Short mmCIF file of C-alpha atoms in Angstrom, two decimals:
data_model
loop_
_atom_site.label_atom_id
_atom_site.label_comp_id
_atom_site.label_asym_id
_atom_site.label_seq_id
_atom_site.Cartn_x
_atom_site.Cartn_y
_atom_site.Cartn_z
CA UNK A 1 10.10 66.85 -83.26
CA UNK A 2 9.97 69.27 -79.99
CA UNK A 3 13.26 70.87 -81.70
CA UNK A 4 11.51 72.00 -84.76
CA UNK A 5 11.17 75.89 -85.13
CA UNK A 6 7.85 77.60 -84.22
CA UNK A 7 6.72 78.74 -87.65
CA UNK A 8 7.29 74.70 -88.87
CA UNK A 9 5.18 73.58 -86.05
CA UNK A 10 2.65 76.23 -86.84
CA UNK A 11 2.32 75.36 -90.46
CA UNK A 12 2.60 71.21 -89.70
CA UNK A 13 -0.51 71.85 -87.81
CA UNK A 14 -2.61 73.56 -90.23
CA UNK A 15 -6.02 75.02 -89.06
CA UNK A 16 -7.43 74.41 -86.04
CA UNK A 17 -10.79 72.40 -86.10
CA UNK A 18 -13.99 73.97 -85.34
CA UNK A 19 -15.77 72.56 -81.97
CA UNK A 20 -17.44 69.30 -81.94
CA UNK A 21 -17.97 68.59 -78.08
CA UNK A 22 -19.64 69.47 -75.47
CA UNK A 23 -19.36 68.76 -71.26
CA UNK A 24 -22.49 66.77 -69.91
CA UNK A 25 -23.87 65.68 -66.49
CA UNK A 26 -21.20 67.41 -64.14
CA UNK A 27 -21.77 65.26 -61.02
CA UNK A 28 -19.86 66.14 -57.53
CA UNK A 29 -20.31 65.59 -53.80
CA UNK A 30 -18.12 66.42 -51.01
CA UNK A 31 -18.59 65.11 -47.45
CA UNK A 32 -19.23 67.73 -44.43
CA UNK A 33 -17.09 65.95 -41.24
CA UNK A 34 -18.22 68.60 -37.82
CA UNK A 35 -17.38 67.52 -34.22
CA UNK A 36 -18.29 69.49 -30.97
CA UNK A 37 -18.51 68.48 -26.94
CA UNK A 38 -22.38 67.57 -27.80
CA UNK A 39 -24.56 66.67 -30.14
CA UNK A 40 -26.21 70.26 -30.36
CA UNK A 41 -22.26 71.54 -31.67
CA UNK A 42 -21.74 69.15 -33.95
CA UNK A 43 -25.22 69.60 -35.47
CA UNK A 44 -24.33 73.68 -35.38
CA UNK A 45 -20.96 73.31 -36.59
CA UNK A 46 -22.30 70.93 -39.49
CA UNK A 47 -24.86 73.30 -40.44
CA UNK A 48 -21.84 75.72 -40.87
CA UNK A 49 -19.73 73.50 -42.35
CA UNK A 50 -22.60 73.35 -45.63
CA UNK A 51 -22.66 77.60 -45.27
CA UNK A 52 -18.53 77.60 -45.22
CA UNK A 53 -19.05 76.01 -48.73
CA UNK A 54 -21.20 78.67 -50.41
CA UNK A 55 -18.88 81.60 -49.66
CA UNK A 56 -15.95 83.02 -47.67
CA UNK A 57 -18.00 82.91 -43.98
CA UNK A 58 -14.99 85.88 -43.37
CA UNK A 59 -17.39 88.42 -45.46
CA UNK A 60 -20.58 87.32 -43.91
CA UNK A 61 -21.66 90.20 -40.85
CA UNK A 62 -24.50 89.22 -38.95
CA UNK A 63 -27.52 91.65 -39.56
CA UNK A 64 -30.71 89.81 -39.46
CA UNK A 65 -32.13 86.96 -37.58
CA UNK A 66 -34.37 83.76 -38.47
CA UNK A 67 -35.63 80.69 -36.65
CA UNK A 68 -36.13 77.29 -38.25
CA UNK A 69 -37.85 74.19 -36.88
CA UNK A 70 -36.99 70.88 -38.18
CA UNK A 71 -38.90 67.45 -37.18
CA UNK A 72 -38.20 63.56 -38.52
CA UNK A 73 -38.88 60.24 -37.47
CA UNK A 74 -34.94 59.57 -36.41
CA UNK A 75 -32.04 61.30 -35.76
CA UNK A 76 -30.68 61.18 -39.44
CA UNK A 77 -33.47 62.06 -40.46
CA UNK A 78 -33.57 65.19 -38.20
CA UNK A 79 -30.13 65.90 -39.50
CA UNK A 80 -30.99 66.00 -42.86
CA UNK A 81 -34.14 68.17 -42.52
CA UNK A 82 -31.87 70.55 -40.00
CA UNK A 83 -29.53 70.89 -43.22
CA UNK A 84 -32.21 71.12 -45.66
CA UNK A 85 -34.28 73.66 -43.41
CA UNK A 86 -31.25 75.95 -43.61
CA UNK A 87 -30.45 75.32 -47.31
CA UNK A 88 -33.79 76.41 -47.88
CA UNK A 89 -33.14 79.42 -46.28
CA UNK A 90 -30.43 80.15 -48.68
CA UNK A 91 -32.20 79.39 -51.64
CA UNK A 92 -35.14 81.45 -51.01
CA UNK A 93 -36.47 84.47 -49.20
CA UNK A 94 -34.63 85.79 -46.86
CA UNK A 95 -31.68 84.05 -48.55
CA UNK A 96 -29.67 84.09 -45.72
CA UNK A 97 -26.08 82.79 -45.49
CA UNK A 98 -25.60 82.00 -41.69
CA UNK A 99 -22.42 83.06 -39.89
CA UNK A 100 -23.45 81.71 -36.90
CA UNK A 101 -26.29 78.84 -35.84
CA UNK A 102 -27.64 78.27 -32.27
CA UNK A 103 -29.75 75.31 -31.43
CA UNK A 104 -32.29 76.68 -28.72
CA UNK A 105 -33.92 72.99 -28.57
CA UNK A 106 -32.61 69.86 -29.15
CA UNK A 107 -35.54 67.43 -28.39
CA UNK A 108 -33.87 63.98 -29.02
CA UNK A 109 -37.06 62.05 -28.08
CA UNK A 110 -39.68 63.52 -30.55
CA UNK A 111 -36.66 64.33 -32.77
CA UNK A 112 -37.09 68.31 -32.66
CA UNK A 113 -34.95 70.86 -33.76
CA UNK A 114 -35.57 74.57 -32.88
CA UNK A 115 -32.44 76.83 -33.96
CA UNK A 116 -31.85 80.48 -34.32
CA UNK A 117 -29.92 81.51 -37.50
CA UNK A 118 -27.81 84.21 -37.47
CA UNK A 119 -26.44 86.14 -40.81
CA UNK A 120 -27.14 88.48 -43.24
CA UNK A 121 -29.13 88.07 -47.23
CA UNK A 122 -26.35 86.90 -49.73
CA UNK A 123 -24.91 89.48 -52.33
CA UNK A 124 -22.66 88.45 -54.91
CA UNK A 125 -21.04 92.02 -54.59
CA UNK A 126 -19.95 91.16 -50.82
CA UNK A 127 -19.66 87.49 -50.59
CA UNK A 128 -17.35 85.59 -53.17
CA UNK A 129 -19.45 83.01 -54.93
CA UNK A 130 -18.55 79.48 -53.50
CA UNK A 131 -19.92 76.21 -54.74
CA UNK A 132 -23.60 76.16 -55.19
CA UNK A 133 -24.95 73.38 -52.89
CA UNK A 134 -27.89 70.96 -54.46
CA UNK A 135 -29.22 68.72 -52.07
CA UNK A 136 -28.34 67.08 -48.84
CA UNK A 137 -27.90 62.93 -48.46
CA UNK A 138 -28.41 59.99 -46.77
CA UNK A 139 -25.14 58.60 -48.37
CA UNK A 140 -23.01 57.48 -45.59
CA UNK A 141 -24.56 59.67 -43.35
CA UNK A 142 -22.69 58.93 -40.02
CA UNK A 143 -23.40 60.91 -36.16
CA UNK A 144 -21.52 59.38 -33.82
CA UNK A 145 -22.06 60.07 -30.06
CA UNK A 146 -19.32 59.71 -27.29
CA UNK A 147 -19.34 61.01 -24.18
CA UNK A 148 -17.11 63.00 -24.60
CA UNK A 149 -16.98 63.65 -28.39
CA UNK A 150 -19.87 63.82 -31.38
CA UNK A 151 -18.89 63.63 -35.08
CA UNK A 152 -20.90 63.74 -37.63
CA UNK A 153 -20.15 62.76 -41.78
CA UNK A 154 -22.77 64.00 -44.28
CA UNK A 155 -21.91 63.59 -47.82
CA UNK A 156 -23.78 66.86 -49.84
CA UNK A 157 -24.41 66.73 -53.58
CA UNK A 158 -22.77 69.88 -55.05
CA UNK B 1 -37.68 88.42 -35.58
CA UNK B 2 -36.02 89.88 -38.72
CA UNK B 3 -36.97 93.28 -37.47
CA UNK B 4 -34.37 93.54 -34.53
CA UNK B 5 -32.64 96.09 -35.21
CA UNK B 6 -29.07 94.80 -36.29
CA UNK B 7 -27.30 95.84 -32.96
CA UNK B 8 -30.01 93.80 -30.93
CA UNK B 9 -29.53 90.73 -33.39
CA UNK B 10 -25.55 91.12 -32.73
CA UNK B 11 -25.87 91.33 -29.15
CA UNK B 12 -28.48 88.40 -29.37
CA UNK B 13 -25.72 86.39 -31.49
CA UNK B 14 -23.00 86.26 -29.42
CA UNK B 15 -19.56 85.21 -30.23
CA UNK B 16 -18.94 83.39 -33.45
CA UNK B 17 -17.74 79.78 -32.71
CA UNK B 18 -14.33 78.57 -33.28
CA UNK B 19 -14.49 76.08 -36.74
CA UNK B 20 -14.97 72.33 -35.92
CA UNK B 21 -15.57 71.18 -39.22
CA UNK B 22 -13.32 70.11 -42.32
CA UNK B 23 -14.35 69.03 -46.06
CA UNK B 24 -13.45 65.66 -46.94
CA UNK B 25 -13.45 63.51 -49.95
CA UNK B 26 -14.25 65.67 -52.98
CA UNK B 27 -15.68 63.67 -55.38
CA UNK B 28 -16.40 64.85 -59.09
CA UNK B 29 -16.95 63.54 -62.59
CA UNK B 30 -17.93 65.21 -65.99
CA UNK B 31 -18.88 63.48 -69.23
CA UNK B 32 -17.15 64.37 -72.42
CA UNK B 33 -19.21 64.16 -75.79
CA UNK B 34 -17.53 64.27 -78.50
CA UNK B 35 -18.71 63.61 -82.51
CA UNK B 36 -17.48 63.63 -85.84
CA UNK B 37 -17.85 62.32 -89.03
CA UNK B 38 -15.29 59.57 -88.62
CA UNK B 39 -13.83 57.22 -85.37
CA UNK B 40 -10.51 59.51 -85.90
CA UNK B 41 -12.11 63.13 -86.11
CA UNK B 42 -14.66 61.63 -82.85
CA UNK B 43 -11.41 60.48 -80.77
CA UNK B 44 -9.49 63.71 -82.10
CA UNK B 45 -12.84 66.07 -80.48
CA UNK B 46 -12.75 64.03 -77.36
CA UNK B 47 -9.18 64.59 -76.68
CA UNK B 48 -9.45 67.81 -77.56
CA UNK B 49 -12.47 68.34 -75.11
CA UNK B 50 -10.14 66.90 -72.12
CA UNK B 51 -7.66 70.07 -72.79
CA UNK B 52 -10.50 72.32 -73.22
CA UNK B 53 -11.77 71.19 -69.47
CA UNK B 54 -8.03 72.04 -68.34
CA UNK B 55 -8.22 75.66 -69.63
CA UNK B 56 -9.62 77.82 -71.85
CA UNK B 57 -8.20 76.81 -75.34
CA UNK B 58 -8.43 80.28 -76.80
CA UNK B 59 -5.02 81.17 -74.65
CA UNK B 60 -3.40 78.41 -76.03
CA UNK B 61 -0.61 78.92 -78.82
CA UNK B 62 0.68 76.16 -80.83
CA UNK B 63 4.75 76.38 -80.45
CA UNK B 64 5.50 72.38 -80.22
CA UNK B 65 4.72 68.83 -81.67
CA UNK B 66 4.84 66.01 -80.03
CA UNK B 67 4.02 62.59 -80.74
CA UNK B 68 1.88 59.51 -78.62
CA UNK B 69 1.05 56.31 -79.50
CA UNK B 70 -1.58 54.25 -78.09
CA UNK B 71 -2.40 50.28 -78.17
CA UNK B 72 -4.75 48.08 -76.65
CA UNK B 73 -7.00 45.32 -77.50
CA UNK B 74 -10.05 47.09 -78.21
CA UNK B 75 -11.59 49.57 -79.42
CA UNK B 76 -12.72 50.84 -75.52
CA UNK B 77 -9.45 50.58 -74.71
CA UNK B 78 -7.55 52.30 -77.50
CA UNK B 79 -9.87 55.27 -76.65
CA UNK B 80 -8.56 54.76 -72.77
CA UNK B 81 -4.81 54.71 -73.77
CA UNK B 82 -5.40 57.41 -76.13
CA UNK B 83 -6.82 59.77 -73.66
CA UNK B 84 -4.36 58.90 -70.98
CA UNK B 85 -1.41 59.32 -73.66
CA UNK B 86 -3.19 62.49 -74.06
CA UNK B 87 -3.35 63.20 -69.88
CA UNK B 88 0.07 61.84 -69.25
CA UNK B 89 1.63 64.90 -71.77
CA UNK B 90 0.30 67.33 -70.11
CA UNK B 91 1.10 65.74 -66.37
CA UNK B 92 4.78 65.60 -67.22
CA UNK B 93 7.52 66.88 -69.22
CA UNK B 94 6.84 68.54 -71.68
CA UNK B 95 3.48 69.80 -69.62
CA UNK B 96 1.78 69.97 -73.22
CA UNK B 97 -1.26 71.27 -73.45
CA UNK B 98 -2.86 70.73 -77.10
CA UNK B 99 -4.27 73.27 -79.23
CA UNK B 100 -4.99 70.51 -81.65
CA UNK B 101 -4.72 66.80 -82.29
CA UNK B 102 -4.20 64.97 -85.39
CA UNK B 103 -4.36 61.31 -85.99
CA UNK B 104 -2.19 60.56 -88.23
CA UNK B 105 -2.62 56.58 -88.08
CA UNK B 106 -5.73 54.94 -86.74
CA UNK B 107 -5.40 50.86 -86.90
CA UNK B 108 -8.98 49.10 -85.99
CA UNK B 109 -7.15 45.90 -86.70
CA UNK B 110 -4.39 45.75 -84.53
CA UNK B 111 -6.07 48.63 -82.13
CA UNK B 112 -3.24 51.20 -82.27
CA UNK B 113 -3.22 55.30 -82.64
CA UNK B 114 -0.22 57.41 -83.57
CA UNK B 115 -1.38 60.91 -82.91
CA UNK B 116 0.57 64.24 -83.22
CA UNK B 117 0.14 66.85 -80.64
CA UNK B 118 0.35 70.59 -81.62
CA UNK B 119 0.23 73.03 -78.58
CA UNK B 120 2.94 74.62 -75.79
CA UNK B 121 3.47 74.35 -72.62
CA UNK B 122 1.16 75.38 -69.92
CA UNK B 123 2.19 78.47 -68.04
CA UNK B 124 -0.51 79.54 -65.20
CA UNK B 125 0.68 83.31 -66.29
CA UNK B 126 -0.87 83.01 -70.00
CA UNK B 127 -3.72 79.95 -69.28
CA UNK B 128 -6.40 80.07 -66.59
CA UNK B 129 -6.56 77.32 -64.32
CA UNK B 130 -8.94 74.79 -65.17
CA UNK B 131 -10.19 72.36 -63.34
CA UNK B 132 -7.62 69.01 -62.76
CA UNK B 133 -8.24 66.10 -64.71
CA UNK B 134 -7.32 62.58 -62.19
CA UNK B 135 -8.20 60.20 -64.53
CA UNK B 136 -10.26 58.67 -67.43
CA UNK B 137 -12.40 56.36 -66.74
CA UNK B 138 -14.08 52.91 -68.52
CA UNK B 139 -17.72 53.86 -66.48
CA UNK B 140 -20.88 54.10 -68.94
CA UNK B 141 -18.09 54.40 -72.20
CA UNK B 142 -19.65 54.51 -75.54
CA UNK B 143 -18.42 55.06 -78.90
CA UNK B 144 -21.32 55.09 -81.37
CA UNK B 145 -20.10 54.29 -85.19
CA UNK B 146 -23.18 55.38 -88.06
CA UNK B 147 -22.20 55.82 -91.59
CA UNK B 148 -22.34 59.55 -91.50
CA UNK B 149 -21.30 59.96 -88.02
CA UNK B 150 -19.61 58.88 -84.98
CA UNK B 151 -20.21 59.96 -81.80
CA UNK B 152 -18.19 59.25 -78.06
CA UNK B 153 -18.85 59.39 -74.60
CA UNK B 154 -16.18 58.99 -71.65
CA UNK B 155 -16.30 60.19 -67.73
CA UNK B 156 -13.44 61.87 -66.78
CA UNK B 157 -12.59 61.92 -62.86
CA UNK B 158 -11.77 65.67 -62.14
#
Protein backbone atom coordinates (compact mmCIF):
# COMPACT_ATOMS: atom_id res chain seq x y z
CA UNK A 1 0.00 0.00 0.00
CA UNK A 2 3.37 2.13 0.82
CA UNK A 3 3.81 1.96 -3.19
CA UNK A 4 0.70 3.84 -3.93
CA UNK A 5 1.26 7.41 -5.46
CA UNK A 6 0.99 10.51 -3.19
CA UNK A 7 -2.15 12.10 -4.59
CA UNK A 8 -3.99 8.30 -4.01
CA UNK A 9 -2.83 8.31 -0.50
CA UNK A 10 -3.95 11.86 -0.09
CA UNK A 11 -7.41 11.31 -1.38
CA UNK A 12 -7.73 7.53 0.50
CA UNK A 13 -7.34 9.58 3.56
CA UNK A 14 -9.90 12.12 3.19
CA UNK A 15 -10.05 15.03 5.75
CA UNK A 16 -8.27 15.13 8.63
CA UNK A 17 -10.36 15.01 11.94
CA UNK A 18 -10.73 17.92 14.10
CA UNK A 19 -9.03 17.50 17.76
CA UNK A 20 -10.61 15.46 20.36
CA UNK A 21 -7.74 15.04 23.06
CA UNK A 22 -6.03 16.58 25.31
CA UNK A 23 -2.49 15.77 27.58
CA UNK A 24 -3.27 15.52 31.44
CA UNK A 25 -1.26 15.19 34.69
CA UNK A 26 2.40 15.38 33.21
CA UNK A 27 4.25 13.73 36.14
CA UNK A 28 8.31 13.53 36.16
CA UNK A 29 11.15 13.21 38.67
CA UNK A 30 14.74 12.84 38.13
CA UNK A 31 17.22 11.87 40.88
CA UNK A 32 20.20 14.43 41.87
CA UNK A 33 23.42 11.80 42.64
CA UNK A 34 26.53 14.61 44.19
CA UNK A 35 29.70 13.22 45.87
CA UNK A 36 32.58 15.33 47.45
CA UNK A 37 35.66 14.50 50.12
CA UNK A 38 32.94 15.59 52.94
CA UNK A 39 29.72 15.89 53.73
CA UNK A 40 29.74 19.83 53.39
CA UNK A 41 30.73 19.06 49.22
CA UNK A 42 28.40 16.75 48.62
CA UNK A 43 25.64 18.85 50.26
CA UNK A 44 27.20 21.98 47.97
CA UNK A 45 27.58 20.05 44.97
CA UNK A 46 23.87 18.65 45.43
CA UNK A 47 22.54 21.97 45.89
CA UNK A 48 24.17 22.63 42.42
CA UNK A 49 23.27 19.69 40.97
CA UNK A 50 19.14 21.00 41.47
CA UNK A 51 20.53 24.74 39.98
CA UNK A 52 22.43 22.74 36.91
CA UNK A 53 18.78 21.65 36.12
CA UNK A 54 17.08 25.04 35.77
CA UNK A 55 19.54 26.47 33.23
CA UNK A 56 22.92 26.27 31.49
CA UNK A 57 25.13 27.11 34.99
CA UNK A 58 27.77 28.24 31.85
CA UNK A 59 25.58 31.66 31.53
CA UNK A 60 25.18 32.22 35.17
CA UNK A 61 28.06 35.21 36.40
CA UNK A 62 28.15 35.71 39.92
CA UNK A 63 26.91 39.30 40.88
CA UNK A 64 25.08 39.24 44.07
CA UNK A 65 25.30 37.41 47.28
CA UNK A 66 22.69 35.71 49.80
CA UNK A 67 22.86 33.61 52.94
CA UNK A 68 20.38 30.89 53.88
CA UNK A 69 19.97 29.00 57.14
CA UNK A 70 18.37 25.70 57.16
CA UNK A 71 17.47 23.62 60.51
CA UNK A 72 15.62 19.89 60.87
CA UNK A 73 15.34 17.30 63.29
CA UNK A 74 17.84 14.79 61.15
CA UNK A 75 20.16 14.89 58.61
CA UNK A 76 17.60 14.18 55.72
CA UNK A 77 15.70 16.31 56.93
CA UNK A 78 18.41 19.07 56.90
CA UNK A 79 19.03 18.04 53.35
CA UNK A 80 15.80 18.59 52.21
CA UNK A 81 15.25 22.01 53.87
CA UNK A 82 19.04 22.96 52.51
CA UNK A 83 17.43 22.17 48.94
CA UNK A 84 14.20 23.70 49.58
CA UNK A 85 15.86 26.89 51.27
CA UNK A 86 17.66 27.43 47.97
CA UNK A 87 14.69 26.54 45.70
CA UNK A 88 12.98 29.13 47.46
CA UNK A 89 15.44 31.42 46.58
CA UNK A 90 14.80 30.78 43.00
CA UNK A 91 11.28 31.02 43.10
CA UNK A 92 11.03 34.23 44.79
CA UNK A 93 12.77 37.49 45.50
CA UNK A 94 15.94 37.72 44.81
CA UNK A 95 15.37 34.80 42.42
CA UNK A 96 18.69 33.82 42.36
CA UNK A 97 20.17 30.94 40.32
CA UNK A 98 23.42 29.97 42.26
CA UNK A 99 26.67 29.32 40.38
CA UNK A 100 28.40 28.60 43.26
CA UNK A 101 27.27 27.45 47.10
CA UNK A 102 29.57 27.55 50.21
CA UNK A 103 28.56 25.98 53.44
CA UNK A 104 30.09 28.37 56.20
CA UNK A 105 28.51 25.92 59.00
CA UNK A 106 27.79 22.56 58.99
CA UNK A 107 26.48 21.84 62.57
CA UNK A 108 25.79 18.03 62.40
CA UNK A 109 24.66 17.87 66.07
CA UNK A 110 21.75 20.46 66.15
CA UNK A 111 21.43 19.74 62.40
CA UNK A 112 22.37 23.43 61.16
CA UNK A 113 23.06 24.63 57.94
CA UNK A 114 24.51 28.17 57.35
CA UNK A 115 25.59 28.64 53.52
CA UNK A 116 26.51 31.55 51.40
CA UNK A 117 24.92 31.57 47.88
CA UNK A 118 26.61 32.91 45.21
CA UNK A 119 24.88 33.98 41.66
CA UNK A 120 23.10 36.40 39.97
CA UNK A 121 18.70 37.06 39.56
CA UNK A 122 17.51 34.73 36.65
CA UNK A 123 16.61 36.32 33.16
CA UNK A 124 15.14 34.37 30.54
CA UNK A 125 17.08 36.70 28.04
CA UNK A 126 20.57 35.36 29.54
CA UNK A 127 19.93 32.01 30.93
CA UNK A 128 18.27 29.27 28.63
CA UNK A 129 15.15 28.05 30.34
CA UNK A 130 15.84 24.51 31.85
CA UNK A 131 13.31 22.33 33.56
CA UNK A 132 11.26 24.07 36.10
CA UNK A 133 11.88 22.26 39.45
CA UNK A 134 8.59 21.59 41.83
CA UNK A 135 9.44 20.24 44.98
CA UNK A 136 12.17 18.34 46.67
CA UNK A 137 11.60 14.49 48.23
CA UNK A 138 12.05 12.14 50.68
CA UNK A 139 11.78 9.37 47.97
CA UNK A 140 14.83 7.31 48.27
CA UNK A 141 16.61 9.95 49.71
CA UNK A 142 20.10 8.35 50.33
CA UNK A 143 23.60 10.37 52.07
CA UNK A 144 26.04 8.09 52.50
CA UNK A 145 29.19 8.90 54.58
CA UNK A 146 32.69 7.23 54.12
CA UNK A 147 35.67 8.33 55.22
CA UNK A 148 36.85 9.00 52.51
CA UNK A 149 33.83 9.55 50.18
CA UNK A 150 30.03 11.15 50.72
CA UNK A 151 27.26 10.56 48.14
CA UNK A 152 24.21 11.65 48.28
CA UNK A 153 20.74 10.49 45.96
CA UNK A 154 17.76 12.88 46.11
CA UNK A 155 15.02 12.15 43.79
CA UNK A 156 13.31 15.94 42.82
CA UNK A 157 9.80 16.19 41.39
CA UNK A 158 10.10 18.18 38.11
CA UNK B 1 24.89 41.35 51.89
CA UNK B 2 23.34 41.86 48.41
CA UNK B 3 24.87 45.28 48.40
CA UNK B 4 28.62 44.20 47.87
CA UNK B 5 29.48 45.61 45.18
CA UNK B 6 29.83 42.77 42.46
CA UNK B 7 33.74 42.78 42.44
CA UNK B 8 33.72 42.27 46.36
CA UNK B 9 31.03 39.39 45.97
CA UNK B 10 33.49 37.79 43.17
CA UNK B 11 36.45 38.08 45.19
CA UNK B 12 34.32 36.78 48.22
CA UNK B 13 33.22 33.72 45.87
CA UNK B 14 36.18 32.26 44.96
CA UNK B 15 36.76 29.68 42.38
CA UNK B 16 33.81 27.84 40.98
CA UNK B 17 34.04 24.09 41.93
CA UNK B 18 34.76 21.39 39.57
CA UNK B 19 31.08 19.34 38.91
CA UNK B 20 30.59 16.28 41.22
CA UNK B 21 27.20 15.61 40.42
CA UNK B 22 25.28 13.63 37.55
CA UNK B 23 21.34 13.23 36.82
CA UNK B 24 20.11 9.86 37.06
CA UNK B 25 16.98 8.01 36.37
CA UNK B 26 14.60 10.34 34.52
CA UNK B 27 11.38 9.31 35.15
CA UNK B 28 8.20 10.74 33.28
CA UNK B 29 4.62 9.92 32.41
CA UNK B 30 1.72 11.90 30.69
CA UNK B 31 -1.93 10.89 30.42
CA UNK B 32 -3.64 10.87 27.10
CA UNK B 33 -7.51 11.73 26.99
CA UNK B 34 -9.04 11.05 24.27
CA UNK B 35 -13.16 11.10 23.34
CA UNK B 36 -15.44 10.57 20.67
CA UNK B 37 -18.68 9.64 19.82
CA UNK B 38 -17.90 6.00 19.23
CA UNK B 39 -15.09 3.19 20.79
CA UNK B 40 -13.44 3.59 17.09
CA UNK B 41 -13.40 7.54 16.70
CA UNK B 42 -12.15 7.42 20.93
CA UNK B 43 -9.21 4.80 20.03
CA UNK B 44 -8.63 6.72 16.58
CA UNK B 45 -8.14 10.39 18.98
CA UNK B 46 -5.97 8.51 21.37
CA UNK B 47 -3.64 7.26 18.82
CA UNK B 48 -3.67 10.22 17.25
CA UNK B 49 -2.80 12.12 20.57
CA UNK B 50 0.42 9.69 20.97
CA UNK B 51 1.80 11.27 17.47
CA UNK B 52 0.75 14.62 18.46
CA UNK B 53 3.09 14.19 21.82
CA UNK B 54 5.95 13.11 19.26
CA UNK B 55 5.72 16.39 17.25
CA UNK B 56 3.75 18.99 16.27
CA UNK B 57 1.15 17.46 13.80
CA UNK B 58 0.71 20.63 11.80
CA UNK B 59 4.32 19.73 10.00
CA UNK B 60 3.14 16.55 9.19
CA UNK B 61 2.14 15.68 5.43
CA UNK B 62 0.29 12.67 4.55
CA UNK B 63 2.50 10.88 1.60
CA UNK B 64 1.98 7.02 2.78
CA UNK B 65 -0.54 4.31 4.05
CA UNK B 66 0.18 1.77 5.97
CA UNK B 67 -1.69 -0.82 7.61
CA UNK B 68 -1.66 -2.51 11.57
CA UNK B 69 -3.62 -4.89 13.04
CA UNK B 70 -4.14 -5.44 16.59
CA UNK B 71 -5.62 -8.52 18.78
CA UNK B 72 -5.96 -9.32 22.23
CA UNK B 73 -8.41 -10.64 24.60
CA UNK B 74 -9.93 -7.60 25.81
CA UNK B 75 -11.01 -4.67 25.32
CA UNK B 76 -7.85 -3.07 27.67
CA UNK B 77 -5.75 -4.89 25.75
CA UNK B 78 -6.83 -4.27 22.17
CA UNK B 79 -6.37 -0.56 23.14
CA UNK B 80 -2.60 -1.69 24.38
CA UNK B 81 -1.78 -3.53 21.08
CA UNK B 82 -3.36 -0.86 19.19
CA UNK B 83 -1.27 1.87 20.58
CA UNK B 84 1.90 -0.12 20.48
CA UNK B 85 1.05 -1.15 16.70
CA UNK B 86 0.74 2.50 16.54
CA UNK B 87 4.42 3.13 18.54
CA UNK B 88 6.14 0.28 16.86
CA UNK B 89 5.49 2.23 13.13
CA UNK B 90 6.95 4.98 14.01
CA UNK B 91 10.08 3.15 15.99
CA UNK B 92 10.98 1.26 12.84
CA UNK B 93 10.84 1.08 9.23
CA UNK B 94 8.87 2.89 7.78
CA UNK B 95 9.44 5.59 10.86
CA UNK B 96 5.65 6.62 10.20
CA UNK B 97 4.43 9.23 11.83
CA UNK B 98 0.45 9.59 11.35
CA UNK B 99 -1.34 12.52 10.26
CA UNK B 100 -4.45 10.48 10.67
CA UNK B 101 -5.85 7.12 11.65
CA UNK B 102 -8.74 5.31 10.39
CA UNK B 103 -10.29 2.19 11.69
CA UNK B 104 -11.42 0.51 9.20
CA UNK B 105 -12.53 -2.76 11.22
CA UNK B 106 -13.21 -2.71 14.92
CA UNK B 107 -14.27 -6.43 16.25
CA UNK B 108 -15.56 -6.25 20.13
CA UNK B 109 -16.18 -9.93 19.69
CA UNK B 110 -13.13 -11.43 18.80
CA UNK B 111 -11.08 -8.13 20.14
CA UNK B 112 -9.26 -7.25 16.90
CA UNK B 113 -8.48 -3.67 15.02
CA UNK B 114 -7.38 -3.26 11.43
CA UNK B 115 -6.42 0.35 11.22
CA UNK B 116 -4.93 2.33 8.24
CA UNK B 117 -2.24 4.79 8.84
CA UNK B 118 -2.00 7.96 6.65
CA UNK B 119 1.18 10.12 7.33
CA UNK B 120 5.20 10.16 6.10
CA UNK B 121 8.07 9.62 7.46
CA UNK B 122 9.62 11.60 10.18
CA UNK B 123 12.49 13.78 9.13
CA UNK B 124 13.98 15.98 12.19
CA UNK B 125 14.58 18.72 9.20
CA UNK B 126 10.63 19.26 8.56
CA UNK B 127 9.16 17.96 12.32
CA UNK B 128 10.28 19.32 15.68
CA UNK B 129 11.43 16.97 18.10
CA UNK B 130 8.97 15.92 20.47
CA UNK B 131 9.34 14.37 23.35
CA UNK B 132 10.10 10.18 23.09
CA UNK B 133 7.40 7.97 23.72
CA UNK B 134 9.04 4.41 25.77
CA UNK B 135 6.02 2.79 26.19
CA UNK B 136 2.22 2.49 26.85
CA UNK B 137 1.24 1.49 29.76
CA UNK B 138 -1.94 -0.70 31.50
CA UNK B 139 -1.59 1.87 34.90
CA UNK B 140 -5.04 3.65 35.89
CA UNK B 141 -6.49 2.60 31.99
CA UNK B 142 -10.02 3.50 31.37
CA UNK B 143 -12.19 3.43 28.48
CA UNK B 144 -15.60 4.89 29.36
CA UNK B 145 -18.52 3.65 26.78
CA UNK B 146 -22.07 6.14 27.15
CA UNK B 147 -24.52 6.11 24.41
CA UNK B 148 -23.54 9.44 23.04
CA UNK B 149 -19.98 9.24 23.90
CA UNK B 150 -16.91 7.43 24.65
CA UNK B 151 -14.19 8.63 26.31
CA UNK B 152 -10.27 6.97 27.03
CA UNK B 153 -7.58 7.37 29.27
CA UNK B 154 -3.96 5.69 28.97
CA UNK B 155 -0.36 6.74 30.60
CA UNK B 156 2.18 6.81 28.27
CA UNK B 157 5.92 6.39 29.66
CA UNK B 158 7.90 9.26 27.89
Amino acid sequence: MADDSIEEVVKDAGEVPEIKYEYLDHTADVQLHSWGSNLTEAFEQNGMAMFGYMTELDTVDIKEKHEIIANAEDLDGLLYHFLDELLFLFSAEPYLICKKLRIEEFDTEAFKIRCSCFGEQFDLAKHPQGTEVKAITYSAMQIVQKPEKCEIFVIIDI
